[in-house]
Coordinates of C-alpha atoms in Angstrom, one line a residue:
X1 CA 18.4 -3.4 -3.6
X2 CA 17.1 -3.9 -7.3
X3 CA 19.9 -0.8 -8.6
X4 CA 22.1 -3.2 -6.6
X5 CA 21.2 -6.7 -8.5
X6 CA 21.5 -4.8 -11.7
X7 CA 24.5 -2.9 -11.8
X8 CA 26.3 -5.6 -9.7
X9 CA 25.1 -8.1 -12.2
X10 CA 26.0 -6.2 -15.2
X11 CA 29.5 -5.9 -13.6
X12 CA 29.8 -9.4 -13.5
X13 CA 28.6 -10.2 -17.0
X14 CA 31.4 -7.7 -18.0
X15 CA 34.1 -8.9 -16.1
X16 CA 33.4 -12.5 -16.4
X17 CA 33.3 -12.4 -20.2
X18 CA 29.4 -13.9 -19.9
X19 CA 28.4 -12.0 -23.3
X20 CA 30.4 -14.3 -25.3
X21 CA 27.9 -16.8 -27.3
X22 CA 29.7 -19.5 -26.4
X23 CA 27.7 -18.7 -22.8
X24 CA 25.0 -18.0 -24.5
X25 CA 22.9 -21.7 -24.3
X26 CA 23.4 -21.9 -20.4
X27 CA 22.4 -18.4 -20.0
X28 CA 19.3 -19.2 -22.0
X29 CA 18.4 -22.3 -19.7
X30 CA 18.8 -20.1 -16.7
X31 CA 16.3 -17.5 -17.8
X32 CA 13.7 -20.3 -19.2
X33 CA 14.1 -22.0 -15.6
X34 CA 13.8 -19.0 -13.7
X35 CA 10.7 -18.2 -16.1
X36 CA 9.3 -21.6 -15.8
X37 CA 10.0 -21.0 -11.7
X38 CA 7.8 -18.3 -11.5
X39 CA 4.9 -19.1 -13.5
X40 CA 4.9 -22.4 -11.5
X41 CA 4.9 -20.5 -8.2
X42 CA 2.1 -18.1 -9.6
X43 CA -0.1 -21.1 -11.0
X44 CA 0.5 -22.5 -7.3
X45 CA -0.5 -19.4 -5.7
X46 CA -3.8 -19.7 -7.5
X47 CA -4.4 -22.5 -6.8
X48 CA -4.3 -21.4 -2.8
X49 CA -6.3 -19.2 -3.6
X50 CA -8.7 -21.0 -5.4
X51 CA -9.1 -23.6 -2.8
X52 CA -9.0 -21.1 0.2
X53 CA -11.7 -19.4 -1.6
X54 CA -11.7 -16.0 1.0
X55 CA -15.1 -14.7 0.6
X56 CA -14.4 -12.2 2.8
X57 CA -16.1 -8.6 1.5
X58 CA -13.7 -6.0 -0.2
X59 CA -14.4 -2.9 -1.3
X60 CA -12.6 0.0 -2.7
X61 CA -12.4 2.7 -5.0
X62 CA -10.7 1.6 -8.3
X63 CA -8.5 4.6 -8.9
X64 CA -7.3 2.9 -12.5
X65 CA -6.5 5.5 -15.3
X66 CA -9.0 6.0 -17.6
X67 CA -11.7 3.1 -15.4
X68 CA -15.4 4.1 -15.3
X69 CA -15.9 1.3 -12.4
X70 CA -15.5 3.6 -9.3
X71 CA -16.2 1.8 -6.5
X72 CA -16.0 -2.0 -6.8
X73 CA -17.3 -4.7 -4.3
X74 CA -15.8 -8.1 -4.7
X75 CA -14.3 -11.1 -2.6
X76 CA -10.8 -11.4 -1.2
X77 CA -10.4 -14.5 -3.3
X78 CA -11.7 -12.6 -6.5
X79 CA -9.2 -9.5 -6.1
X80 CA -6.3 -12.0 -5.3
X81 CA -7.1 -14.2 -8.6
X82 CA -7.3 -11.1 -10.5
X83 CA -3.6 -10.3 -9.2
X84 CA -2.4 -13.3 -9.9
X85 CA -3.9 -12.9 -13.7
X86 CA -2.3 -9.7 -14.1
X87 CA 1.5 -11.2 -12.6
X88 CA 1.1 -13.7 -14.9
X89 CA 0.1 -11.7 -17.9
X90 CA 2.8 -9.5 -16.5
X91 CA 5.4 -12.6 -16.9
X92 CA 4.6 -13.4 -19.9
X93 CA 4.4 -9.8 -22.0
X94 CA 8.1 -9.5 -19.9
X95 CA 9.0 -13.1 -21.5
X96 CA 8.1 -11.8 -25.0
X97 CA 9.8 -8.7 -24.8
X98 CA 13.1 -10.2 -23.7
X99 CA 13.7 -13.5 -25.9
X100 CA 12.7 -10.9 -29.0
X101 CA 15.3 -8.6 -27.9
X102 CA 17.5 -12.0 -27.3
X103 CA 17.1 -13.4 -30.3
X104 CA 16.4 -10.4 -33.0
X105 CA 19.5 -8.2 -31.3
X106 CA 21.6 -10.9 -29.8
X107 CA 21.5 -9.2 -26.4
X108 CA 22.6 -11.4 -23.8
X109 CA 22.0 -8.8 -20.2
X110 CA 18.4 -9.1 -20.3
X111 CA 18.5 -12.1 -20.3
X112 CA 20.7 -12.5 -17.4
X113 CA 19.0 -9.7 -15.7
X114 CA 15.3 -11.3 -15.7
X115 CA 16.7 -14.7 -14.4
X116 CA 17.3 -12.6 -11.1
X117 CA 14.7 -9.5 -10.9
X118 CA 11.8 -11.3 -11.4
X119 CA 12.5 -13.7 -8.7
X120 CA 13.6 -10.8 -6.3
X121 CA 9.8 -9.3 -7.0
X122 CA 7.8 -12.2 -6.9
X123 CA 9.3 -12.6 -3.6
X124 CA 8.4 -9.1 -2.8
X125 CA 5.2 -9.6 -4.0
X126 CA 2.1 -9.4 -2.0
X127 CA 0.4 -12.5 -2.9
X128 CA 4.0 -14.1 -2.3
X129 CA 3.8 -12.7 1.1
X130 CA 0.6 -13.4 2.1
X131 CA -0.1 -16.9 0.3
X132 CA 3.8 -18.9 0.7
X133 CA 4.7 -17.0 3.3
X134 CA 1.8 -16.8 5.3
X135 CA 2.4 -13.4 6.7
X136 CA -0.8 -11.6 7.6
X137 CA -2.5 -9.3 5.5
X138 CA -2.1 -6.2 7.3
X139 CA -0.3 -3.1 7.1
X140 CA 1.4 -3.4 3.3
X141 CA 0.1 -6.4 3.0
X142 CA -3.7 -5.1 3.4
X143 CA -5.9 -5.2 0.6
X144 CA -6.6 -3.4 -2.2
X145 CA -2.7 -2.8 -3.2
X146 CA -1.7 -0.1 -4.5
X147 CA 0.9 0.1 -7.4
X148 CA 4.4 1.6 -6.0
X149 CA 5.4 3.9 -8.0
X150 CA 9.4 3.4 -9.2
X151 CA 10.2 6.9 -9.7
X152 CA 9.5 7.7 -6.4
X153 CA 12.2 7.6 -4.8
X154 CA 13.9 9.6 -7.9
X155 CA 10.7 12.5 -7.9
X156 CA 10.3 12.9 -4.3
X157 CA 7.2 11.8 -4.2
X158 CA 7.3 9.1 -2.0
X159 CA 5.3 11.1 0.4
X160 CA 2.4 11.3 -2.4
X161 CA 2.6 7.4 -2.6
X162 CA 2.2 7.2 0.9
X163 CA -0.8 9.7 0.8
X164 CA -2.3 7.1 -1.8
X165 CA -1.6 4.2 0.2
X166 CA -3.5 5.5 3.5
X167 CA -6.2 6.5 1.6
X168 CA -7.2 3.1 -0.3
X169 CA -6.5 1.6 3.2
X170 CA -9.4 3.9 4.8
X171 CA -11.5 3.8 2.0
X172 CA -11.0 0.0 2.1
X173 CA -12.2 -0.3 5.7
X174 CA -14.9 2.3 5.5
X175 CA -17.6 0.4 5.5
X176 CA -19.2 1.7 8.1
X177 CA -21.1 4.2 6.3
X178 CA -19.1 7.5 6.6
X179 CA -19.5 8.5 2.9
X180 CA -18.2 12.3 4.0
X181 CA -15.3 10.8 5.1
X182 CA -14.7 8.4 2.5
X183 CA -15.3 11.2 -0.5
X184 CA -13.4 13.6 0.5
X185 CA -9.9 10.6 0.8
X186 CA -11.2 9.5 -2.6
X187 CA -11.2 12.9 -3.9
X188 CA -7.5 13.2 -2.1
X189 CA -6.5 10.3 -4.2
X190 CA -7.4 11.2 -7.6
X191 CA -5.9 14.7 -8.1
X192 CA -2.7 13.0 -7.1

């Protein structure tokens, strides 16, 4: 759906003439609104968060590059606030990338392009699911999230994601003790 938005986008920016600078202030004010939209929705999910305050137990292996942390115990509330630090960081570093290419290039696409995208994830997002939406957090939704990988699709290695998925899932709800079990789907997950 993404490749959709942006080809079908960048179509229409072509064909409609939008990369003429005479455009070039509206298009601005839609990509600081839609910017402004979704740091407002992340500072609200936080605060949902904040006042839900989950303290349910969570534990899983942190399967970061390069982290020394291995297995971490936290909160539900703590793992969402610390998703909805790295979204907003996410937003912002995004923000700072595209108004430099804006304004030192003159490129007007990105700028069109992040006014829609973003939006499109955010609602796609986990913490958009579970805290707007209210869906439950199973299934995708179940904590710890794993990162989906965007060359999937393109490698083949959707499979390998899956893999990854079903074994933070387990090793999330292992807390029953099984440490064979647990090792060996953490030992799974790293060499992939």
């Amino acid at each position: 759906m993404q490749l959709a938005v942006i080809f079908g986008t960048m179509h229409l920016v072509k064909k409609a003439g939008l990369e003429s600078p005479e455009y070039a202030p509206f298009i601005r004010a839609m990509y600081g609104t839609a910017t402004a939209v979704i740091l407002a929705l992340t500072f609200y999910i936080k605060s949902l968060v904040q006042k839900g305050n989950d303290t349910t137990a969570l534990e899983y292996d942190d399967a970061a590059p390069g982290s020394q942390q291995g297995r971490v115990v936290t909160t539900v509330a703590k793992y969402d606030l610390g998703e909805v630090a790295k979204l907003q960081k996410s937003t912002l570093f995004t923000t700072a990338i595209v108004l430099f290419m804006h304004f030192k290039f003159g490129y007007i696409q990105p700028l069109i392009l992040q006014s829609l995208l973003p939006l499109l994830n955010l609602y796609k997002n986990q913490l958009f699911q579970i805290h707007l939406l209210g869906k439950p957090a199973t299934d995708s939704l179940k904590r710890p999230w794993v990162a989906e990988n965007p060359f999937a699709a393109l490698t083949g290695a959707a499979g390998a994601d899956s893999a990854a998925t079903a074994a933070a899932a387990t090793a999330a709800t292992a807390s029953d003790g099984d440490a064979s079990s647990s090792g060996s789907e953490t030992e799974t997950r790293k060499d992939k």
